[in-house]
């Protein structure tokens, strides 16, 4: 059986995803066969594996960091919010129903523990190490009884826990102490220590506090990671930056040609897979921003209507804010618009939806000769094709089935003039196609923009993952981390009062007792 580690956080967005990826890249570079794992993920950013399973994009990114093929085993439970109180539950890569938060946490989540532990055991039988990512905070004591992603999985696997804190937010010492002190004695026995993330300045000024933290908790700090700008790594819960800011702290390089190209992305409700525009932001001279006002489309050379988990809701939002009329004017003027997945559906003639919104027949914007009908079966595919004379790869995640009734074929969608629509996510990561597409946009927009001939999005992604590995290797105590992964939490870690009431130890599922076929534990559909 392999070793492992759970990377938890004092808060959401403390850096669990990137630290997990960094540890995976550090380990694989030293010859360790490693896999990522997140028992339960809540995200609208998802990916399709080669076997046709939907998982969180963060886990796909971590698999790339580990240089392994992503699999449903790495993220057995994915929750895709459809509103404030309900989510689509994706189990072992397939949707099994809509469920309210109360219904999920009221017992169904706990029933999945056997499934997630079985997935973890399968990974442990194949890899030298498994690096798990937690969710939110392990000290969410209101949810501890049904927890399967933080201390629940750590106790089931007897994995040590490394708690990450974002010092840029402030209060990191109180967060480390409080997170530990709110856990039961059994859970505290697995909290091995801490990792400070996003530190700016002279580390020597922090060291007295780290020494005091060790004295107060009996637990060391395994590293202090500096604030790293412009990582641009896939995240799970949403945009880290302002909707009117730059894309994920990316730095716009000087244009290769004479002009820049301005891209406006409509920040629709329940936006999914906003990572589609990362490849554009990586191009020298392409400026990408998220917008929510009609006037912000005026100077854009390309407007993108992105994917969404609520197509009908997004369409209503576009109309309410005047963005729909702005898109109609753009199309009439021959100015470029691209719709991706839900954005493609919005641009069509009509939408028949008795599944996602249950709104029935809704008129679309009518910019493309497409009629969309939502089916209960979700399309999860990894298509390969060509467009604009170049090879393209992508992935599809949608319930809406498009009946294309005209226009020029475009990635299983269509094009009419300067308006394009496709269900393919990730197509812009195909370098030659991206350059050809940007050339079309520049000509239609009247810009003297030329795409750089040597930009490789895949190579840039690898550089970013190597940067994460470097952060761990250069700023963490890697010898101590390896001892944790290999040997587990140290014995005799002190208890911090007050602690929480003891939580019964999770049942140990027999190997194979709860596998990918066990979808019945949560298959009941509930109305939002």
Coordinates of C-alpha atoms in Angstrom, one line a residue:
X1 CA 0.0 0.0 0.0
X2 CA 1.3 3.5 -0.9
X3 CA 1.9 6.4 1.4
X4 CA -0.2 9.6 1.2
X5 CA -1.0 13.1 2.5
X6 CA -4.1 15.2 2.8
X7 CA -3.6 18.9 1.9
X8 CA -6.3 20.8 3.9
X9 CA -6.8 24.6 4.2
X10 CA -7.8 27.1 6.8
X11 CA -10.3 28.5 4.2
X12 CA -11.5 28.1 0.7
X13 CA -8.9 29.5 -1.8
X14 CA -6.1 29.1 0.7
X15 CA -4.1 27.4 -2.0
X16 CA -4.9 23.7 -1.6
X17 CA -5.2 23.0 -5.3
X18 CA -1.9 24.6 -6.3
X19 CA 0.0 23.1 -3.3
X20 CA -1.4 19.7 -4.2
X21 CA -0.2 20.2 -7.7
X22 CA 3.2 21.4 -6.6
X23 CA 3.7 18.4 -4.4
X24 CA 2.7 16.1 -7.2
X25 CA 5.2 17.8 -9.6
X26 CA 8.0 17.8 -7.0
X27 CA 7.4 14.1 -6.3
X28 CA 7.3 13.0 -9.9
X29 CA 10.5 14.8 -10.7
X30 CA 12.2 12.8 -8.0
X31 CA 11.0 9.5 -9.5
X32 CA 7.9 8.9 -7.4
X33 CA 4.8 7.5 -9.1
X34 CA 2.1 9.8 -7.7
X35 CA -1.6 10.5 -8.2
X36 CA -3.9 13.3 -7.0
X37 CA -7.2 12.7 -5.3
X38 CA -10.1 14.8 -4.2
X39 CA -13.0 12.8 -2.8
X40 CA -15.6 15.6 -3.3
X41 CA -15.3 18.7 -5.4
X42 CA -17.8 21.6 -5.8
X43 CA -17.0 23.3 -9.1
X44 CA -18.4 24.5 -12.4
X45 CA -14.9 24.1 -13.9
X46 CA -14.9 20.5 -15.1
X47 CA -13.1 18.3 -17.6
X48 CA -13.8 15.1 -19.5
X49 CA -11.3 12.2 -19.2
X50 CA -10.5 9.8 -22.0
X51 CA -13.0 7.3 -20.8
X52 CA -15.7 9.9 -20.9
X53 CA -15.9 10.7 -17.2
X54 CA -16.5 14.3 -15.9
X55 CA -14.2 15.4 -13.1
X56 CA -13.0 18.7 -11.7
X57 CA -10.5 20.6 -13.8
X58 CA -8.3 21.1 -10.8
X59 CA -7.9 17.4 -10.5
X60 CA -7.1 17.1 -14.3
X61 CA -4.5 19.8 -13.8
X62 CA -3.0 18.0 -10.8
X63 CA -2.9 14.8 -12.9
X64 CA -0.9 16.7 -15.5
X65 CA 1.4 17.9 -12.7
X66 CA 1.9 14.2 -11.7
X67 CA 2.3 13.3 -15.4
X68 CA -0.5 10.8 -15.3
X69 CA -3.7 10.4 -17.2
X70 CA -6.7 11.9 -15.3
X71 CA -9.3 9.4 -14.2
X72 CA -12.7 9.4 -12.4
X73 CA -11.0 7.7 -9.5
X74 CA -9.2 11.0 -8.8
X75 CA -12.5 12.9 -8.2
X76 CA -15.3 10.4 -7.5
X77 CA -17.9 13.0 -6.4
X78 CA -18.3 16.3 -8.3
X79 CA -21.1 18.8 -7.3
X80 CA -22.1 21.3 -10.0
X81 CA -24.1 24.2 -8.5
X82 CA -27.3 25.1 -10.3
X83 CA -28.4 27.8 -7.9
X84 CA -27.9 28.8 -4.3
X85 CA -29.5 25.6 -2.9
X86 CA -29.1 22.8 -5.3
X87 CA -26.4 21.1 -7.3
X88 CA -26.1 18.4 -9.9
X89 CA -24.3 15.4 -8.4
X90 CA -21.8 13.7 -10.7
X91 CA -20.7 10.3 -9.3
X92 CA -17.8 8.5 -10.9
X93 CA -17.9 10.8 -13.8
X94 CA -21.6 10.5 -14.6
X95 CA -24.6 12.7 -13.4
X96 CA -27.0 10.9 -11.1
X97 CA -29.4 13.7 -10.2
X98 CA -30.1 17.1 -8.8
X99 CA -30.0 17.5 -5.0
X100 CA -30.5 20.2 -2.5
X101 CA -27.7 21.0 0.0
X102 CA -29.9 19.8 2.8
X103 CA -30.6 16.5 1.1
X104 CA -27.0 15.9 0.3
X105 CA -25.6 16.7 3.8
X106 CA -28.6 15.0 5.4
X107 CA -27.2 11.5 4.9
X108 CA -26.5 10.9 1.2
X109 CA -23.0 12.4 1.5
X110 CA -22.1 10.0 4.3
X111 CA -23.4 7.1 2.3
X112 CA -20.7 7.8 -0.3
X113 CA -17.8 7.3 2.0
X114 CA -17.4 3.7 1.0
X115 CA -17.3 4.7 -2.7
X116 CA -14.6 7.3 -2.2
X117 CA -12.5 5.1 0.1
X118 CA -12.6 2.4 -2.5
X119 CA -11.4 4.8 -5.2
X120 CA -8.6 5.9 -2.9
X121 CA -7.6 2.3 -2.2
X122 CA -7.5 1.6 -5.9
X123 CA -5.2 4.5 -6.4
X124 CA -3.0 3.5 -3.5
X125 CA -2.6 0.0 -5.0
X126 CA -1.3 1.5 -8.2
X127 CA 0.8 4.5 -7.1
X128 CA 3.7 5.1 -4.7
X129 CA 2.0 8.1 -3.2
X130 CA -1.5 9.7 -3.3
X131 CA -1.8 13.4 -2.6
X132 CA -5.3 14.3 -1.5
X133 CA -6.9 17.7 -1.6
X134 CA -9.4 18.7 1.0
X135 CA -12.3 21.1 0.5
X136 CA -13.0 24.4 2.3
X137 CA -11.8 23.9 5.9
X138 CA -11.6 20.7 8.0
X139 CA -13.0 22.8 10.9
X140 CA -16.5 23.1 9.4
X141 CA -17.8 21.5 12.5
X142 CA -21.4 21.7 11.4
X143 CA -20.6 19.3 8.6
X144 CA -18.1 17.0 10.3
X145 CA -20.5 14.1 10.9
X146 CA -21.0 13.6 7.1
X147 CA -17.6 14.7 6.0
X148 CA -16.0 12.6 3.3
X149 CA -13.4 15.0 1.9
X150 CA -11.4 16.4 4.8
X151 CA -10.9 14.6 8.1
X152 CA -13.4 11.9 7.1
X153 CA -11.1 10.7 4.4
X154 CA -7.9 11.3 6.4
X155 CA -9.2 9.1 9.2
X156 CA -10.4 6.4 6.8
X157 CA -7.0 6.3 5.2
X158 CA -4.9 7.2 8.3
X159 CA -3.3 10.0 6.2
X160 CA -1.4 12.8 7.9
X161 CA -2.8 16.3 7.2
X162 CA -0.9 19.4 6.1
X163 CA -2.9 22.6 6.8
X164 CA -2.4 25.4 4.3
X165 CA -3.0 29.0 5.3
X166 CA -3.1 32.1 3.1
X167 CA -1.1 34.7 4.9
X168 CA -1.9 37.4 2.3
X169 CA -5.5 37.4 3.8
X170 CA -4.1 38.0 7.3
X171 CA -4.7 36.1 10.6
X172 CA -2.8 33.0 9.5
X173 CA -1.6 32.1 13.0
X174 CA -5.1 32.4 14.5
X175 CA -6.4 30.3 11.6
X176 CA -3.8 27.5 12.1
X177 CA -4.4 27.4 15.8
X178 CA -8.2 27.7 15.6
X179 CA -8.5 25.1 12.8
X180 CA -6.6 22.6 14.9
X181 CA -8.4 23.4 18.2
X182 CA -11.9 23.0 16.8
X183 CA -11.2 19.4 15.8
X184 CA -11.8 16.3 17.9
X185 CA -8.9 14.5 19.6
X186 CA -9.0 11.8 17.0
X187 CA -8.9 14.3 14.2
X188 CA -6.2 16.4 15.8
X189 CA -3.9 13.4 16.0
X190 CA -3.6 13.5 12.2
X191 CA -2.9 17.2 11.9
X192 CA 0.9 17.0 11.3
X193 CA 1.6 20.7 10.7
X194 CA 1.2 23.8 8.6
X195 CA 2.3 25.4 5.4
X196 CA 2.2 29.2 4.9
X197 CA 1.1 30.3 1.4
X198 CA 1.4 33.6 -0.4
X199 CA 4.0 35.3 1.8
X200 CA 5.4 38.6 0.8
X201 CA 8.6 40.0 2.4
X202 CA 11.4 38.8 4.6
X203 CA 10.8 35.3 6.0
X204 CA 13.0 36.1 9.0
X205 CA 10.4 38.5 10.3
X206 CA 7.9 35.6 10.3
X207 CA 10.1 33.0 12.0
X208 CA 9.4 34.2 15.7
X209 CA 5.7 33.6 15.0
X210 CA 6.4 30.2 13.5
X211 CA 8.4 29.3 16.6
X212 CA 5.5 30.4 18.9
X213 CA 3.1 28.4 16.8
X214 CA 5.2 25.3 17.3
X215 CA 5.2 26.0 21.0
X216 CA 1.5 26.5 21.2
X217 CA 0.5 23.5 19.0
X218 CA 3.4 21.1 19.1
X219 CA 3.3 21.1 15.3
X220 CA 5.9 22.5 12.9
X221 CA 5.5 24.6 9.8
X222 CA 6.7 22.7 6.8
X223 CA 7.4 25.7 4.6
X224 CA 6.7 29.3 3.7
X225 CA 5.7 29.7 0.0
X226 CA 6.3 33.2 -1.5
X227 CA 3.5 35.0 -3.3
X228 CA 3.8 33.9 -6.9
X229 CA 2.3 36.1 -9.6
X230 CA 0.7 35.0 -12.8
X231 CA 0.5 31.2 -12.2
X232 CA -2.7 31.0 -14.2
X233 CA -3.4 27.4 -13.0
X234 CA -6.9 25.9 -13.2
X235 CA -9.1 26.5 -10.2
X236 CA -12.2 24.9 -9.0
X237 CA -14.6 27.4 -7.3
X238 CA -14.5 30.6 -9.3
X239 CA -12.5 33.6 -10.5
X240 CA -9.8 34.8 -8.1
X241 CA -9.7 38.2 -9.8
X242 CA -12.2 40.9 -10.4
X243 CA -14.6 40.4 -13.3
X244 CA -13.2 43.6 -14.7
X245 CA -9.6 42.7 -13.9
X246 CA -7.0 40.7 -15.8
X247 CA -7.5 37.0 -16.3
X248 CA -6.1 35.2 -13.3
X249 CA -3.2 37.6 -12.9
X250 CA -1.8 37.0 -16.4
X251 CA 0.5 39.6 -17.8
X252 CA -0.2 40.8 -21.3
X253 CA 2.9 40.5 -23.4
X254 CA 3.6 43.1 -26.1
X255 CA 1.8 42.2 -29.4
X256 CA 3.7 40.3 -32.1
X257 CA 2.0 42.6 -34.7
X258 CA 1.1 46.3 -34.7
X259 CA -2.1 46.1 -32.7
X260 CA -3.5 44.4 -29.6
X261 CA -6.7 42.4 -29.8
X262 CA -9.3 43.0 -27.1
X263 CA -11.5 40.1 -26.0
X264 CA -14.5 40.7 -23.7
X265 CA -16.0 37.6 -22.0
X266 CA -19.6 38.0 -20.8
X267 CA -19.7 37.1 -17.1
X268 CA -22.9 35.1 -17.3
X269 CA -24.5 33.6 -14.2
X270 CA -23.2 30.1 -13.2
X271 CA -20.3 30.5 -15.7
X272 CA -18.6 27.2 -16.3
X273 CA -15.2 26.4 -17.8
X274 CA -14.0 30.0 -17.9
X275 CA -10.6 28.3 -18.4
X276 CA -11.5 28.2 -22.1
X277 CA -10.1 31.8 -22.4
X278 CA -6.8 31.1 -20.7
X279 CA -5.2 30.1 -24.1
X280 CA -6.2 33.5 -25.5
X281 CA -4.8 35.3 -22.5
X282 CA -1.5 33.5 -23.1
X283 CA -1.1 35.0 -26.5
X284 CA 1.1 38.1 -26.8
X285 CA -1.0 41.2 -27.5
X286 CA -4.4 39.6 -26.5
X287 CA -6.1 41.4 -23.7
X288 CA -8.9 39.4 -22.0
X289 CA -11.4 40.8 -19.5
X290 CA -14.7 39.7 -18.0
X291 CA -17.6 42.1 -18.5
X292 CA -21.1 42.6 -17.2
X293 CA -22.2 45.8 -18.9
X294 CA -23.3 46.5 -22.5
X295 CA -20.9 49.5 -22.9
X296 CA -18.0 47.3 -22.1
X297 CA -18.5 45.5 -25.4
X298 CA -18.1 48.6 -27.5
X299 CA -14.3 48.5 -27.9
X300 CA -14.0 44.7 -27.9
X301 CA -12.7 43.0 -31.1
X302 CA -14.1 39.7 -30.0
X303 CA -17.0 39.0 -27.6
X304 CA -17.2 35.5 -26.0
X305 CA -20.4 34.1 -24.5
X306 CA -18.9 31.3 -22.3
X307 CA -20.3 28.1 -21.0
X308 CA -22.8 28.1 -18.2
X309 CA -24.7 25.7 -15.9
X310 CA -27.8 27.8 -16.5
X311 CA -28.4 28.5 -20.2
X312 CA -31.9 29.9 -19.8
X313 CA -30.8 32.0 -16.8
X314 CA -27.8 33.3 -18.7
X315 CA -30.0 34.3 -21.6
X316 CA -32.4 36.2 -19.3
X317 CA -29.4 37.9 -17.7
X318 CA -28.0 39.0 -21.1
X319 CA -31.4 40.5 -21.9
X320 CA -31.9 42.2 -18.6
X321 CA -28.5 44.0 -18.7
X322 CA -28.7 45.1 -22.4
X323 CA -25.9 42.7 -23.4
X324 CA -28.3 40.8 -25.7
X325 CA -29.1 43.9 -27.7
X326 CA -25.3 44.7 -27.9
X327 CA -24.6 41.2 -29.2
X328 CA -27.3 41.7 -31.9
X329 CA -25.8 45.0 -33.0
X330 CA -22.3 43.5 -33.2
X331 CA -23.6 40.7 -35.4
X332 CA -25.4 43.1 -37.7
X333 CA -22.2 45.1 -38.0
X334 CA -20.1 42.0 -38.8
X335 CA -18.1 42.2 -35.6
X336 CA -16.9 38.9 -34.1
X337 CA -18.9 36.9 -31.5
X338 CA -18.0 33.4 -30.2
X339 CA -20.4 31.2 -28.2
X340 CA -19.1 28.2 -26.4
X341 CA -21.3 25.4 -25.1
X342 CA -24.1 27.2 -23.2
X343 CA -23.1 30.4 -24.9
X344 CA -23.5 28.6 -28.3
X345 CA -27.0 27.6 -27.2
X346 CA -27.9 31.2 -26.3
X347 CA -27.0 32.4 -29.8
X348 CA -29.4 29.9 -31.4
X349 CA -33.0 30.4 -32.5
X350 CA -34.7 28.6 -29.6
X351 CA -34.1 26.4 -26.6
X352 CA -36.4 23.7 -25.4
X353 CA -35.5 23.0 -21.8
X354 CA -37.4 20.7 -19.5
X355 CA -34.3 19.4 -17.8
X356 CA -31.9 22.2 -16.6
X357 CA -34.2 25.2 -15.9
X358 CA -37.6 23.4 -16.7
X359 CA -38.6 26.6 -18.5
X360 CA -39.9 24.8 -21.6
X361 CA -39.6 26.6 -24.9
X362 CA -37.5 29.8 -24.8
X363 CA -36.6 32.0 -27.8
X364 CA -32.8 32.5 -28.2
X365 CA -31.0 35.4 -29.8
X366 CA -31.4 34.0 -33.3
X367 CA -27.9 34.8 -34.4
X368 CA -27.2 31.2 -35.5
X369 CA -29.6 28.7 -37.3
X370 CA -29.6 26.3 -34.4
X371 CA -32.4 24.8 -32.2
X372 CA -31.4 23.2 -28.9
X373 CA -33.3 20.6 -27.0
X374 CA -32.2 19.6 -23.5
X375 CA -32.0 15.8 -22.9
X376 CA -31.6 14.0 -19.6
X377 CA -28.5 12.2 -20.7
X378 CA -25.4 14.4 -20.5
X379 CA -23.0 14.5 -23.5
X380 CA -19.5 13.8 -22.2
X381 CA -17.0 13.4 -25.1
X382 CA -13.5 14.2 -26.3
X383 CA -13.9 15.1 -30.0
X384 CA -11.1 15.6 -32.5
X385 CA -11.5 17.4 -35.8
X386 CA -10.4 20.3 -37.8
X387 CA -11.5 23.9 -38.4
X388 CA -10.0 26.8 -40.5
X389 CA -7.7 24.2 -42.0
X390 CA -6.1 23.3 -38.7
X391 CA -6.4 20.3 -36.3
X392 CA -8.5 20.8 -33.2
X393 CA -9.1 18.8 -30.0
X394 CA -11.7 19.6 -27.3
X395 CA -14.2 18.2 -24.8
X396 CA -17.9 18.4 -24.5
X397 CA -20.1 18.7 -21.4
X398 CA -23.7 19.5 -22.0
X399 CA -27.3 18.4 -21.8
X400 CA -28.4 20.5 -24.7
X401 CA -28.4 18.8 -28.1
X402 CA -28.0 21.2 -31.1
X403 CA -29.9 20.8 -34.3
X404 CA -27.8 22.8 -36.7
X405 CA -30.0 23.9 -39.7
X406 CA -27.6 26.0 -41.7
X407 CA -24.5 28.1 -41.7
X408 CA -20.9 27.0 -42.3
X409 CA -19.8 23.9 -40.3
X410 CA -17.6 24.8 -37.3
X411 CA -16.5 22.3 -34.7
X412 CA -19.9 20.4 -34.8
X413 CA -21.5 23.8 -34.5
X414 CA -21.7 26.5 -37.1
X415 CA -20.6 29.9 -38.3
X416 CA -22.7 32.7 -39.9
X417 CA -20.6 35.6 -40.9
X418 CA -18.6 36.8 -37.9
X419 CA -20.7 34.7 -35.4
X420 CA -19.3 31.3 -34.4
X421 CA -20.8 28.7 -32.1
X422 CA -19.6 25.4 -30.8
X423 CA -20.1 22.9 -27.9
X424 CA -16.3 22.2 -27.8
X425 CA -14.5 23.4 -24.7
X426 CA -10.7 23.6 -24.8
X427 CA -10.5 24.1 -28.6
X428 CA -8.5 27.3 -28.2
X429 CA -5.7 25.3 -26.6
X430 CA -4.9 23.8 -30.1
X431 CA -2.2 26.2 -31.0
X432 CA -2.5 26.3 -34.8
X433 CA -6.2 26.6 -34.7
X434 CA -6.1 29.4 -32.2
X435 CA -3.7 31.4 -34.4
X436 CA -6.0 30.9 -37.4
X437 CA -9.1 31.9 -35.4
X438 CA -7.4 35.0 -34.1
X439 CA -6.4 35.9 -37.6
X440 CA -10.0 35.7 -38.7
X441 CA -11.1 37.8 -35.7
X442 CA -8.4 40.4 -36.5
X443 CA -9.5 40.7 -40.1
X444 CA -13.1 41.1 -39.2
X445 CA -12.3 43.6 -36.5
X446 CA -10.0 45.6 -38.8
X447 CA -7.0 45.1 -36.5
X448 CA -3.4 44.8 -37.6
X449 CA -2.9 42.0 -35.1
X450 CA -0.7 39.0 -35.8
X451 CA -0.6 36.0 -33.6
X452 CA 2.9 35.0 -32.4
X453 CA 4.0 31.9 -34.4
X454 CA 5.6 30.1 -31.5
X455 CA 3.2 30.3 -28.6
X456 CA 2.6 26.8 -27.2
X457 CA -0.1 26.7 -24.6
X458 CA 0.9 23.2 -23.6
X459 CA 4.5 24.3 -23.1
X460 CA 3.4 27.3 -21.0
X461 CA 1.2 25.1 -18.9
X462 CA 4.2 22.8 -18.2
X463 CA 6.3 25.8 -17.3
X464 CA 3.6 26.9 -14.8
X465 CA 3.5 23.4 -13.3
X466 CA 7.3 23.3 -13.0
X467 CA 7.0 26.6 -11.2
X468 CA 4.7 25.0 -8.6
X469 CA 7.2 22.1 -8.2
X470 CA 10.0 24.7 -7.7
X471 CA 8.0 26.5 -5.0
X472 CA 7.7 23.2 -3.0
X473 CA 11.3 22.2 -3.6
X474 CA 12.8 25.5 -2.8
X475 CA 10.6 26.8 0.0
X476 CA 9.3 23.7 1.8
X477 CA 11.0 21.1 4.0
X478 CA 10.8 18.4 1.5
X479 CA 12.7 15.8 3.6
X480 CA 10.1 16.3 6.4
X481 CA 7.3 16.2 3.8
X482 CA 8.5 12.9 2.4
X483 CA 8.7 11.4 5.9
X484 CA 5.0 12.4 6.4
X485 CA 3.9 10.9 3.1
X486 CA 5.8 7.7 3.8
X487 CA 5.3 7.3 7.5
X488 CA 2.2 9.1 8.5
X489 CA 1.5 11.6 11.2
X490 CA 4.0 11.6 14.1
X491 CA 2.9 9.9 17.3
X492 CA 2.0 11.8 20.4
X493 CA 0.9 15.1 18.8
X494 CA -0.6 17.2 21.6
X495 CA -4.3 17.9 21.9
X496 CA -5.4 21.6 21.8
X497 CA -8.5 22.5 23.8
X498 CA -11.4 22.9 23.5
X499 CA -11.7 20.4 20.7
X500 CA -14.9 19.1 19.2
X501 CA -17.0 16.1 20.3
X502 CA -15.6 12.8 19.1
X503 CA -16.8 11.6 15.7
X504 CA -17.2 7.8 15.3
X505 CA -14.5 6.3 13.2
X506 CA -15.7 5.7 9.6
X507 CA -16.4 2.1 8.6
X508 CA -13.7 0.3 6.7
X509 CA -15.1 -0.8 3.4
X510 CA -14.0 -4.2 2.1
X511 CA -12.0 -3.9 -1.1
X512 CA -14.4 -3.8 -4.1
X513 CA -17.4 -3.3 -1.8
X514 CA -18.1 0.2 -3.0
X515 CA -16.9 0.8 -6.5
X516 CA -17.8 2.9 -9.6
X517 CA -21.0 1.0 -10.1
X518 CA -22.4 2.0 -6.7
X519 CA -24.5 5.0 -7.9
X520 CA -27.7 4.0 -6.1
X521 CA -26.6 5.8 -2.9
X522 CA -27.5 9.2 -4.3
X523 CA -29.5 8.6 -7.4
X524 CA -32.7 10.1 -6.1
X525 CA -33.5 13.4 -7.9
X526 CA -34.8 16.3 -5.9
X527 CA -36.4 19.5 -7.3
X528 CA -34.2 22.6 -6.7

